PDB file of C-alpha atoms in Angstrom:
ATOM      1  CA  LEU A   1    -101.181 -93.332 -14.194  1.00  0.00           C
ATOM      2  CA  ASP A   2    -101.475 -92.423 -17.851  1.00  0.00           C
ATOM      3  CA  ILE A   3    -104.129 -95.068 -18.481  1.00  0.00           C
ATOM      4  CA  TRP A   4    -106.131 -93.956 -15.446  1.00  0.00           C
ATOM      5  CA  LEU A   5    -105.932 -90.282 -16.478  1.00  0.00           C
ATOM      6  CA  LEU A   6    -106.933 -90.940 -20.073  1.00  0.00           C
ATOM      7  CA  LYS A   7    -109.758 -93.269 -19.014  1.00  0.00           C
ATOM      8  CA  SER A   8    -111.050 -90.701 -16.511  1.00  0.00           C
ATOM      9  CA  LYS A   9    -111.171 -88.161 -19.379  1.00  0.00           C
ATOM     10  CA  GLY A  10    -113.185 -90.571 -21.556  1.00  0.00           C
ATOM     11  CA  VAL A  11    -110.423 -91.188 -24.090  1.00  0.00           C
ATOM     12  CA  GLN A  12    -110.981 -94.361 -26.111  1.00  0.00           C
ATOM     13  CA  VAL A  13    -108.236 -96.898 -26.773  1.00  0.00           C
ATOM     14  CA  ASP A  14    -106.812 -96.900 -30.272  1.00  0.00           C
ATOM     15  CA  VAL A  15    -106.260-100.636 -30.724  1.00  0.00           C
ATOM     16  CA  MET A  16    -104.412-100.087 -33.988  1.00  0.00           C
ATOM     17  CA  MET A  17    -101.899 -97.948 -32.088  1.00  0.00           C
ATOM     18  CA  VAL A  18    -101.525-100.643 -29.414  1.00  0.00           C
ATOM     19  CA  GLU A  19    -100.836-103.232 -32.110  1.00  0.00           C
ATOM     20  CA  LYS A  20     -98.302-100.886 -33.715  1.00  0.00           C
ATOM     21  CA  LYS A  21     -96.512-100.470 -30.373  1.00  0.00           C
ATOM     22  CA  PHE A  22     -96.300-104.243 -29.986  1.00  0.00           C
ATOM     23  CA  ARG A  23     -94.652-104.393 -33.423  1.00  0.00           C
ATOM     24  CA  ASP A  24     -92.378-101.375 -32.746  1.00  0.00           C
ATOM     25  CA  TYR A  25     -90.974-103.009 -29.641  1.00  0.00           C
ATOM     26  CA  SER A  26     -90.881-106.486 -31.213  1.00  0.00           C
ATOM     27  CA  VAL A  27     -93.168-107.800 -28.502  1.00  0.00           C
ATOM     28  CA  PRO A  28     -95.444-110.715 -29.356  1.00  0.00           C
ATOM     29  CA  LYS A  29     -99.112-109.910 -29.104  1.00  0.00           C
ATOM     30  CA  VAL A  30    -100.293-111.363 -25.803  1.00  0.00           C
ATOM     31  CA  LYS A  31    -103.386-111.140 -23.700  1.00  0.00           C
ATOM     32  CA  ILE A  32    -102.349-108.016 -21.865  1.00  0.00           C
ATOM     33  CA  GLY A  33    -105.276-108.314 -19.478  1.00  0.00           C
ATOM     34  CA  GLU A  34    -103.691-111.454 -18.064  1.00  0.00           C
ATOM     35  CA  LYS A  35    -100.366-109.667 -17.625  1.00  0.00           C
ATOM     36  CA  VAL A  36    -101.980-106.776 -15.760  1.00  0.00           C
ATOM     37  CA  LEU A  37    -103.660-109.204 -13.361  1.00  0.00           C
ATOM     38  CA  GLN A  38    -100.181-110.113 -12.112  1.00  0.00           C
ATOM     39  CA  PHE A  39     -99.669-106.620 -10.671  1.00  0.00           C
ATOM     40  CA  THR A  40    -100.699-105.752  -7.132  1.00  0.00           C
ATOM     41  CA  GLU A  41    -101.561-102.422  -5.565  1.00  0.00           C
ATOM     42  CA  ALA A  42     -98.271-102.559  -3.622  1.00  0.00           C
ATOM     43  CA  HIS A  43     -96.354-103.136  -6.859  1.00  0.00           C
ATOM     44  CA  VAL A  44     -97.982-100.124  -8.527  1.00  0.00           C
ATOM     45  CA  LYS A  45     -97.339 -97.926  -5.485  1.00  0.00           C
ATOM     46  CA  LYS A  46     -93.666 -98.881  -5.332  1.00  0.00           C
ATOM     47  CA  ASP A  47     -93.238 -98.373  -9.069  1.00  0.00           C
ATOM     48  CA  LEU A  48     -94.857 -94.922  -9.145  1.00  0.00           C
ATOM     49  CA  GLU A  49     -94.060 -93.335  -5.789  1.00  0.00           C
ATOM     50  CA  ASN A  50     -90.783 -91.821  -7.026  1.00  0.00           C
ATOM     51  CA  TYR A  51     -92.395 -90.273 -10.090  1.00  0.00           C
ATOM     52  CA  LEU A  52     -95.779 -89.004  -8.961  1.00  0.00           C
ATOM     53  CA  PRO A  53     -96.223 -85.391  -7.910  1.00  0.00           C
ATOM     54  CA  LYS A  54     -97.104 -84.978  -4.246  1.00  0.00           C
ATOM     55  CA  THR A  55    -100.761 -84.194  -4.972  1.00  0.00           C
ATOM     56  CA  TYR A  56    -101.212 -87.506  -6.805  1.00  0.00           C
ATOM     57  CA  ARG A  57     -99.333 -89.462  -4.123  1.00  0.00           C
ATOM     58  CA  GLU A  58    -101.578 -87.960  -1.454  1.00  0.00           C
ATOM     59  CA  ARG A  59    -104.701 -88.739  -3.468  1.00  0.00           C
ATOM     60  CA  PHE A  60    -103.706 -92.346  -4.114  1.00  0.00           C
ATOM     61  CA  GLU A  61    -102.709 -92.790  -0.476  1.00  0.00           C
ATOM     62  CA  ARG A  62    -106.267 -91.784   0.459  1.00  0.00           C
ATOM     63  CA  GLU A  63    -108.138 -93.566  -2.330  1.00  0.00           C
ATOM     64  CA  GLY A  64    -105.724 -96.414  -2.894  1.00  0.00           C
ATOM     65  CA  TYR A  65    -103.561 -97.291  -5.859  1.00  0.00           C
ATOM     66  CA  GLY A  66    -106.171 -99.880  -6.760  1.00  0.00           C
ATOM     67  CA  ILE A  67    -108.034 -97.325  -8.866  1.00  0.00           C
ATOM     68  CA  LEU A  68    -105.043 -97.253 -11.212  1.00  0.00           C
ATOM     69  CA  LEU A  69    -105.078-101.032 -11.478  1.00  0.00           C
ATOM     70  CA  LYS A  70    -108.823-101.074 -12.069  1.00  0.00           C
ATOM     71  CA  ALA A  71    -108.512 -98.607 -14.946  1.00  0.00           C
ATOM     72  CA  ALA A  72    -105.590-100.523 -16.460  1.00  0.00           C
ATOM     73  CA  ARG A  73    -107.449-103.830 -16.218  1.00  0.00           C
ATOM     74  CA  GLU A  74    -110.566-102.386 -17.867  1.00  0.00           C
ATOM     75  CA  VAL A  75    -108.567-100.907 -20.734  1.00  0.00           C
ATOM     76  CA  CYS A  76    -106.564-104.112 -21.199  1.00  0.00           C
ATOM     77  CA  GLN A  77    -109.721-106.209 -21.304  1.00  0.00           C
ATOM     78  CA  GLU A  78    -111.113-103.879 -23.967  1.00  0.00           C
ATOM     79  CA  VAL A  79    -107.912-104.199 -26.025  1.00  0.00           C
ATOM     80  CA  ASP A  80    -107.887-107.993 -25.614  1.00  0.00           C
ATOM     81  CA  LYS A  81    -111.463-108.200 -26.921  1.00  0.00           C
ATOM     82  CA  GLN A  82    -110.577-106.149 -29.988  1.00  0.00           C
ATOM     83  CA  PHE A  83    -107.402-108.167 -30.652  1.00  0.00           C
ATOM     84  CA  ARG A  84    -109.446-111.325 -31.149  1.00  0.00           C
TER      85      ARG A  84
END
């Protein structure tokens, strides 16, 4: 949800911050775009349905949770390109 919201507001990814977060959590730098491709719309819905306010749940029920995945995939592809 955060990625979708920030992307919809035109916020650009700070790749240096992403790299720092990988280091902070001792996570090896991976192609995150490939990881995001493993998620399905059903997975995202199940993961978020307990946390989203009713207005967001209603919106994503109408429009589909796929818009969240699309935004995440686009951002991850952008980060992957800059990691290279």
